[in-house]
PDB file of C-alpha atoms in Angstrom:
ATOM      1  CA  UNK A   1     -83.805  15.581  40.842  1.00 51.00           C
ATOM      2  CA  UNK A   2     -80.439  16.288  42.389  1.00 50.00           C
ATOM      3  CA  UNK A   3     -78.639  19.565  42.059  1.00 44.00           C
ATOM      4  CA  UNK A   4     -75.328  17.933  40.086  1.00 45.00           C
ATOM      5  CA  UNK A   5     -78.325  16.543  37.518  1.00 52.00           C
ATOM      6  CA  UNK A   6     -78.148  19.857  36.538  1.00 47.00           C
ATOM      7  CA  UNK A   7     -75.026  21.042  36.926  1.00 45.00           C
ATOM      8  CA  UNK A   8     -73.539  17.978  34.356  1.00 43.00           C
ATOM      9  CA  UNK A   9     -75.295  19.477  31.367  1.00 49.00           C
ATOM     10  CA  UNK A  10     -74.119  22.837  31.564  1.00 50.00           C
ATOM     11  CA  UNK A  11     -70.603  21.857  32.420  1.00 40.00           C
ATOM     12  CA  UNK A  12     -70.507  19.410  29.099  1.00 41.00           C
ATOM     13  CA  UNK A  13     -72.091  22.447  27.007  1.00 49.00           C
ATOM     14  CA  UNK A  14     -68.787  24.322  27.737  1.00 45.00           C
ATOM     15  CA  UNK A  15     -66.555  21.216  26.361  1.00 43.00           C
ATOM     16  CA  UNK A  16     -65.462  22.104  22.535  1.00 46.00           C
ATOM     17  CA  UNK A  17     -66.538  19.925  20.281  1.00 45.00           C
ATOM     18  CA  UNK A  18     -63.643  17.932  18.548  1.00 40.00           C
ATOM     19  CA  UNK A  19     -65.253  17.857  14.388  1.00 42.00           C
ATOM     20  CA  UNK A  20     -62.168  17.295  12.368  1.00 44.00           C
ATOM     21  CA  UNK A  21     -58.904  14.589  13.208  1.00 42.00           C
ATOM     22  CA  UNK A  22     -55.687  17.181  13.129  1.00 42.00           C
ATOM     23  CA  UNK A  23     -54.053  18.099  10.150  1.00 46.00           C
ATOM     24  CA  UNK A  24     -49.629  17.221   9.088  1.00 41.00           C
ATOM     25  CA  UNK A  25     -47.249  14.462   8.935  1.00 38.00           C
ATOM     26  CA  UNK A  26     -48.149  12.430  12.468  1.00 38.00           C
ATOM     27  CA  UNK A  27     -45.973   9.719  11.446  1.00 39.00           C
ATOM     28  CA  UNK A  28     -42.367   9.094  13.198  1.00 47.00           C
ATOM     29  CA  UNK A  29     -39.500  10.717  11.587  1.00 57.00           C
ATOM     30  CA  UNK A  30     -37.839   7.832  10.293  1.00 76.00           C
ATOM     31  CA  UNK A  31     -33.894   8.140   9.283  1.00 80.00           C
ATOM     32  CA  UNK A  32     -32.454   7.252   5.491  1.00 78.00           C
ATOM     33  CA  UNK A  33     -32.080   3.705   5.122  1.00 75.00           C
ATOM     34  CA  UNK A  34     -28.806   4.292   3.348  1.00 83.00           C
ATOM     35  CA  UNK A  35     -26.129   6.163   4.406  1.00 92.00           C
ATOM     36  CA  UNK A  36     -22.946   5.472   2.211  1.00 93.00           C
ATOM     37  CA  UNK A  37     -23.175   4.705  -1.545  1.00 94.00           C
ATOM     38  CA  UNK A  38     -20.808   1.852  -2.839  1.00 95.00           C
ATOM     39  CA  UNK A  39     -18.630   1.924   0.361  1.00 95.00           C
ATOM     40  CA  UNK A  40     -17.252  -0.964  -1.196  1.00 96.00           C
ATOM     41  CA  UNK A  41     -16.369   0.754  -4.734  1.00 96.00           C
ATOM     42  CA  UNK A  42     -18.096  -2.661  -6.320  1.00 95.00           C
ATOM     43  CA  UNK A  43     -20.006  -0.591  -8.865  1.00 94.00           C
ATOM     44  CA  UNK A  44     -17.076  -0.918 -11.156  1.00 94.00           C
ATOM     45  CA  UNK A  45     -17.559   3.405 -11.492  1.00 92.00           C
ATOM     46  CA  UNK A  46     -13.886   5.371 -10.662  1.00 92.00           C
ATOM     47  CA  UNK A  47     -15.170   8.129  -8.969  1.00 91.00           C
ATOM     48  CA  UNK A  48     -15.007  11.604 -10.605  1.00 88.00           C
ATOM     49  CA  UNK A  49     -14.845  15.381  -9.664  1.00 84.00           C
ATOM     50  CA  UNK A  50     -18.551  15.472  -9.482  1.00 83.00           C
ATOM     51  CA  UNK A  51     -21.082  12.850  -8.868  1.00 79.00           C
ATOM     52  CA  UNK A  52     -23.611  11.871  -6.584  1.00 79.00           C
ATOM     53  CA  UNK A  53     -22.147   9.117  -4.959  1.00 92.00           C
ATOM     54  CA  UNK A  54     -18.128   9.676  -4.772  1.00 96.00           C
ATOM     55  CA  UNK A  55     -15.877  12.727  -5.553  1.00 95.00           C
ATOM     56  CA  UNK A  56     -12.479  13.672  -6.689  1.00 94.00           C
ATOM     57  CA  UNK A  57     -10.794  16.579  -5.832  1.00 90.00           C
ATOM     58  CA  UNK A  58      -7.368  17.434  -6.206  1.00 84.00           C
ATOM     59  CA  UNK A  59      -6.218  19.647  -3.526  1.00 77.00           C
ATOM     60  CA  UNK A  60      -2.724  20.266  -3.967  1.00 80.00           C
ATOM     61  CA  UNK A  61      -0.210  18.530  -6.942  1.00 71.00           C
ATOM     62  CA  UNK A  62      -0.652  17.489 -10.169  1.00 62.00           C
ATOM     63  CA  UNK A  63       1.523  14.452 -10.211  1.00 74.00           C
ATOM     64  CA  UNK A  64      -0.674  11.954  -8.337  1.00 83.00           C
ATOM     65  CA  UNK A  65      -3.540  10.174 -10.352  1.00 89.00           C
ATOM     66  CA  UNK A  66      -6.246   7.756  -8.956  1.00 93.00           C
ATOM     67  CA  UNK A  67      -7.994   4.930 -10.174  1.00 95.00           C
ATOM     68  CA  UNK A  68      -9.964   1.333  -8.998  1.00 96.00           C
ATOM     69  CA  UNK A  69      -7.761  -1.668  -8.525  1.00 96.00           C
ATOM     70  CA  UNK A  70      -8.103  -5.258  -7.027  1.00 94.00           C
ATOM     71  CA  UNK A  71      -8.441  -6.735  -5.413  1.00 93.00           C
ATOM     72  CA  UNK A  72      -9.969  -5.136  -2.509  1.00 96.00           C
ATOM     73  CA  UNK A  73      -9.420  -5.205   1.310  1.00 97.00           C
ATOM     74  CA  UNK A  74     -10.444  -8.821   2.197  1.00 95.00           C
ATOM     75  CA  UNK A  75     -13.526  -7.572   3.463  1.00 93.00           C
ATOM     76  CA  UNK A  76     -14.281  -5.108   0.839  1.00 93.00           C
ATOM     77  CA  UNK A  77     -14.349  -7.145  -2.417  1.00 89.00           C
ATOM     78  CA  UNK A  78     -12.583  -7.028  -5.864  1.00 94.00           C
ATOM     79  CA  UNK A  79     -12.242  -3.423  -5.941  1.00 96.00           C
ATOM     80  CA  UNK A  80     -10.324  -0.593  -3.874  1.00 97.00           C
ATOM     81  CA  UNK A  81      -9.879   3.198  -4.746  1.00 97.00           C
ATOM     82  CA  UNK A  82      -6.031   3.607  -5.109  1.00 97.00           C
ATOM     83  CA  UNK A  83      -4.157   7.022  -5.241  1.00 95.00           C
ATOM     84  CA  UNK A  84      -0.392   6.595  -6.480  1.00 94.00           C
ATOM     85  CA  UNK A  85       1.011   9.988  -5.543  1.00 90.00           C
ATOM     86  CA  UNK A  86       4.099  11.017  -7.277  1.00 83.00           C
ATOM     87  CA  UNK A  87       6.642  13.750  -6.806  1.00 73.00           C
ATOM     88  CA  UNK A  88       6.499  16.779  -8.533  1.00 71.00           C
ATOM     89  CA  UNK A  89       9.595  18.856  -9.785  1.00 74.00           C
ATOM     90  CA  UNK A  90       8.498  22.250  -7.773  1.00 76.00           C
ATOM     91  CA  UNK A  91       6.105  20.819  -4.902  1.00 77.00           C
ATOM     92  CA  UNK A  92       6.859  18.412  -2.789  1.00 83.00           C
ATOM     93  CA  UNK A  93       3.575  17.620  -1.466  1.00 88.00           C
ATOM     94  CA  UNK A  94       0.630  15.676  -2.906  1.00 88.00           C
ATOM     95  CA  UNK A  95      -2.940  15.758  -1.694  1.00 92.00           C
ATOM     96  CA  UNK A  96      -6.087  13.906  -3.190  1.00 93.00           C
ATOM     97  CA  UNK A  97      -9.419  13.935  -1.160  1.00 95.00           C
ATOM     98  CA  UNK A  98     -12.144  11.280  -2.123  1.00 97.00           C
ATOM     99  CA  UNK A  99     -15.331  13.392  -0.268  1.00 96.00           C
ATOM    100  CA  UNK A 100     -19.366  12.378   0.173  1.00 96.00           C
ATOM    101  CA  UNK A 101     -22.377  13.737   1.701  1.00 94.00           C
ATOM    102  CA  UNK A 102     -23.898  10.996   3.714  1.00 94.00           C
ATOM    103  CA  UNK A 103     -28.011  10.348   4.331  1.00 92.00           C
ATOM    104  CA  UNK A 104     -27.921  11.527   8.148  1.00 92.00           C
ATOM    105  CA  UNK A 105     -30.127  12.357  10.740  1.00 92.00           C
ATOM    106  CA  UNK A 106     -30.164  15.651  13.234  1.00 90.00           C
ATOM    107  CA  UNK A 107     -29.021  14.540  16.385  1.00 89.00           C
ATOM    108  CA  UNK A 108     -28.215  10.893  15.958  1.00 91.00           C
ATOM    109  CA  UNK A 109     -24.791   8.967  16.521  1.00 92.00           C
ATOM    110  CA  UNK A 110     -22.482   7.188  13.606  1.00 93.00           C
ATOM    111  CA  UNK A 111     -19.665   4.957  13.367  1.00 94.00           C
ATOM    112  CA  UNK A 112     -17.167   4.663  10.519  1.00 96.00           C
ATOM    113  CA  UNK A 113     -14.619   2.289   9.336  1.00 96.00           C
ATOM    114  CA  UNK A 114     -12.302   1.868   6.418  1.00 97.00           C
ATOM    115  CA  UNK A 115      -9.798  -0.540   5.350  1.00 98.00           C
ATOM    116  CA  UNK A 116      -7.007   1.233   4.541  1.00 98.00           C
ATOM    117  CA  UNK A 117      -3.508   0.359   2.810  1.00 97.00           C
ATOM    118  CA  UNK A 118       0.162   2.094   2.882  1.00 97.00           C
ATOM    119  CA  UNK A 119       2.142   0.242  -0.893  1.00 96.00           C
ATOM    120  CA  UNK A 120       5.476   1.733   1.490  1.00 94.00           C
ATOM    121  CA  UNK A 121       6.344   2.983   4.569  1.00 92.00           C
ATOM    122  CA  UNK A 122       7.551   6.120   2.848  1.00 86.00           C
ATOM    123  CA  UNK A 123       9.560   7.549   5.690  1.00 89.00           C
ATOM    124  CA  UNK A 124       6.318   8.288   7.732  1.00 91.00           C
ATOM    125  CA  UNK A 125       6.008  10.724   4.980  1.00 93.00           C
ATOM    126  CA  UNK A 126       2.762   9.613   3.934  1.00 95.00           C
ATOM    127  CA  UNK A 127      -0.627   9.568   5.560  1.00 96.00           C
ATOM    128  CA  UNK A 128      -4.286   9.012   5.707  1.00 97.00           C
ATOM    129  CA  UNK A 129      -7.230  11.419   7.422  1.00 97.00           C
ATOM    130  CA  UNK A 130     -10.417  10.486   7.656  1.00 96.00           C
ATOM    131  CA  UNK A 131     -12.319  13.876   8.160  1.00 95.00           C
ATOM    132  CA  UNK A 132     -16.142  14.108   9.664  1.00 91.00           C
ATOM    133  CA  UNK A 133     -18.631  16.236  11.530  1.00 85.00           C
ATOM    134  CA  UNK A 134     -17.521  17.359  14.613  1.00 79.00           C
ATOM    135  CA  UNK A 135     -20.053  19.784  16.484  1.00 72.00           C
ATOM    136  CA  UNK A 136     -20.200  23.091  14.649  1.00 72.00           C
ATOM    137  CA  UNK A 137     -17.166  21.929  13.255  1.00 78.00           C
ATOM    138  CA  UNK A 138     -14.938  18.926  11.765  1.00 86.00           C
ATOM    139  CA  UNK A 139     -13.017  15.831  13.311  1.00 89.00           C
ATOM    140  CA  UNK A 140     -10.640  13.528  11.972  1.00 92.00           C
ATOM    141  CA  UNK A 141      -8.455  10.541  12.596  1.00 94.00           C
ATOM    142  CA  UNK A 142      -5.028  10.617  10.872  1.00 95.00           C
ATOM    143  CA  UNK A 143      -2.652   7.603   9.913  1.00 96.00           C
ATOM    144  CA  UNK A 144       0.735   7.588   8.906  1.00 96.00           C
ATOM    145  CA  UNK A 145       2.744   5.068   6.621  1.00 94.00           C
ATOM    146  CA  UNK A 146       5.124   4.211   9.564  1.00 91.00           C
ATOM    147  CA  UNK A 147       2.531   4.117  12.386  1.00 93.00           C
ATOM    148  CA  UNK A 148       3.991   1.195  14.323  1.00 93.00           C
ATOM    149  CA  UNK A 149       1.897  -2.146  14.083  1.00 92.00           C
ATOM    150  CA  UNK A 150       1.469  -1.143  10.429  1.00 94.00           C
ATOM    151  CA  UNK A 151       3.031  -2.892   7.417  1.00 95.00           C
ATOM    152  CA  UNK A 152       3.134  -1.840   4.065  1.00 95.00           C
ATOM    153  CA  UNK A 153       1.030  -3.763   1.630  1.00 96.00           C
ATOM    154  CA  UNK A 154      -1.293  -4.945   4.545  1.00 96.00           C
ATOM    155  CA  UNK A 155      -4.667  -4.360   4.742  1.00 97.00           C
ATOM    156  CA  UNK A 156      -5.549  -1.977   8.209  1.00 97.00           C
ATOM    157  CA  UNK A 157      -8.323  -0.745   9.475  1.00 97.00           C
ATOM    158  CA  UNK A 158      -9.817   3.257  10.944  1.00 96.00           C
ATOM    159  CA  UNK A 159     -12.606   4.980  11.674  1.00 94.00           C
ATOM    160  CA  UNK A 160     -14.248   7.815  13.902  1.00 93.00           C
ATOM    161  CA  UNK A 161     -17.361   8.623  15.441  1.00 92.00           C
ATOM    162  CA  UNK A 162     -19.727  11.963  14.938  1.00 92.00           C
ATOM    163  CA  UNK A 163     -23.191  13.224  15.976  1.00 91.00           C
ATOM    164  CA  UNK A 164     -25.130  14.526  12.863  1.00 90.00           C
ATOM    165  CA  UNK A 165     -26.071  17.900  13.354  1.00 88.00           C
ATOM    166  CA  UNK A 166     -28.343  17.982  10.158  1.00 87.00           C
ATOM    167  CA  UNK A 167     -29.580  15.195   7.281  1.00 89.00           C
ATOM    168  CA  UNK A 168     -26.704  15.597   5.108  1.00 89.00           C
ATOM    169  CA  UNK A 169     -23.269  15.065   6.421  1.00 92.00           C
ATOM    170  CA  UNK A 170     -19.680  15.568   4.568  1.00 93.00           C
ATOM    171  CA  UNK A 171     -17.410  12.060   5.103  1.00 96.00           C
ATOM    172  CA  UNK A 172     -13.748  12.863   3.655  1.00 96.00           C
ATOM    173  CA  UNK A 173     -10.865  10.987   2.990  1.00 97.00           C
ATOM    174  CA  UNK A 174      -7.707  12.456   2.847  1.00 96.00           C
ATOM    175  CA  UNK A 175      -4.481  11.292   0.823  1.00 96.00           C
ATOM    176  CA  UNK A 176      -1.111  12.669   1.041  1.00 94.00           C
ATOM    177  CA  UNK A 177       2.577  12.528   0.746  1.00 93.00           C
ATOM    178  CA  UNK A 178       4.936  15.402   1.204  1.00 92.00           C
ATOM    179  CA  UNK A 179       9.018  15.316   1.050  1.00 90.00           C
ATOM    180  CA  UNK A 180       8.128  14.194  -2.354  1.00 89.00           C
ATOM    181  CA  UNK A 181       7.630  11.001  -1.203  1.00 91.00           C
ATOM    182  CA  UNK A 182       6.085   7.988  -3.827  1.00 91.00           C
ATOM    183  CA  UNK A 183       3.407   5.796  -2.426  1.00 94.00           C
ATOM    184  CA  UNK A 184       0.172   4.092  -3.330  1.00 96.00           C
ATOM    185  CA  UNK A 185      -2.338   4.394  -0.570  1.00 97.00           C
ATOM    186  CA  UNK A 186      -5.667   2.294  -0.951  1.00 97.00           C
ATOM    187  CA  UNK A 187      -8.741   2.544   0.508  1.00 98.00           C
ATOM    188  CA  UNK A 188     -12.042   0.014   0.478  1.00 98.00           C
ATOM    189  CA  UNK A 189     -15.126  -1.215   2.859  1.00 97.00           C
ATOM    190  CA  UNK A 190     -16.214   2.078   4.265  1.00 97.00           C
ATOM    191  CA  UNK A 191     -18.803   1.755   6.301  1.00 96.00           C
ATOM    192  CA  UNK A 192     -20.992   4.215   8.495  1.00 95.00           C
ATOM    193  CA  UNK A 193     -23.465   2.981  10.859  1.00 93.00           C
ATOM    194  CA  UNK A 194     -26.005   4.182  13.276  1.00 91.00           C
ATOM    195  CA  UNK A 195     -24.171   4.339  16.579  1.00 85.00           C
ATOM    196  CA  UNK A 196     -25.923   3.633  20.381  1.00 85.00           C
ATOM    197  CA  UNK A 197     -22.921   4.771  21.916  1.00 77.00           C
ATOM    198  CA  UNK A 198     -21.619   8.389  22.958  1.00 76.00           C
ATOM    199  CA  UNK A 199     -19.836  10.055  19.896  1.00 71.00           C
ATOM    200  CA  UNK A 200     -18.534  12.917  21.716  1.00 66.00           C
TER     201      UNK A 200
END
């Protein structure tokens, strides 16, 4: 008998025994499937100051109103959310934001679009933001109605990128008009997507 014949057994008695498989969630954390309810606005539903898919909220002005109209962008479909902003007789300035919290995941990169449509130039008086995460804090992209290359009553396109820093993210879109300008500005086809790039 050789000495390592009995050196192997004791060095095996000091191996722990493995009795049970290990205990938790094991499986890949898997990001939500969807990410943006009725992008599209094809449910037929006008959005409303609460809800779990859109939401309303009037920021500044009572004058402007908001509805669904069609038809949409031509990529969109039959329906568009539309605010008509009108002046008011002691502000100037009208602001609608249509706002929701996106399915997200910690870490990951995202793309948006919109189609997007000025009814007037309105003396560059009138613009679009679209507002997102930005770090600890917010980004946006902002369009005006006299942005050169744009005309009124055609259907244009914007977007942004953003890292998600948790799983719920805030998407915003912002309407407004100041100088008491009219306009109708449309929106339709939004669209956020997983992105491979570098959002930063």
């Amino acid at each position: 008998m050789h000495f390592s014949d009995l050196l192997l057994p004791s060095l095996l008695s000091l191996i722990p025994t493995i009795t049970s498989a290990p205990t938790g969630d094991l499986s890949p954390r898997t990001c939500p499937s969807t990410i943006i309810k009725d992008g599209s606005f094809e449910s037929g539903t006008v959005p409303q100051t609460s809800g779990t898919t859109w939401t309303v909220v009037n920021t500044r002005g009572f004058y402007s109103s908001y509805s669904l109209t069609n038809p949409g962008s031509p990529s969109g479909g039959k329906n568009a959310f539309t605010v008509s902003h009108l002046p008011g007789p002691y502000d100037g300035t009208g602001i609608r934001e249509l706002r929701q919290t996106l399915g997200t995941c910690a870490g990951k990169n995202y793309s948006i679009t919109a189609d997007f449509r000025f009814e007037s130039a309105a003396n560059n008086y009138c613009s679009l933001a679209v507002v997102y995460p930005f770090k600890t804090g917010v980004g946006s992209v902002t369009t005006s109605s006299a942005t050169p290359g744009l005309t009124p009553g055609v259907w244009s396109t914007t977007g942004g990128f953003f890292q998600a820093v948790s799983s719920s993210s805030l998407l915003n879109f912002v309407f407004r008009c100041d100088n008491q300008e009219r306009n109708k500005i449309s929106l339709d086809n939004v669209k956020v997507n997983l992105f491979n790039g570098n959002a930063y």
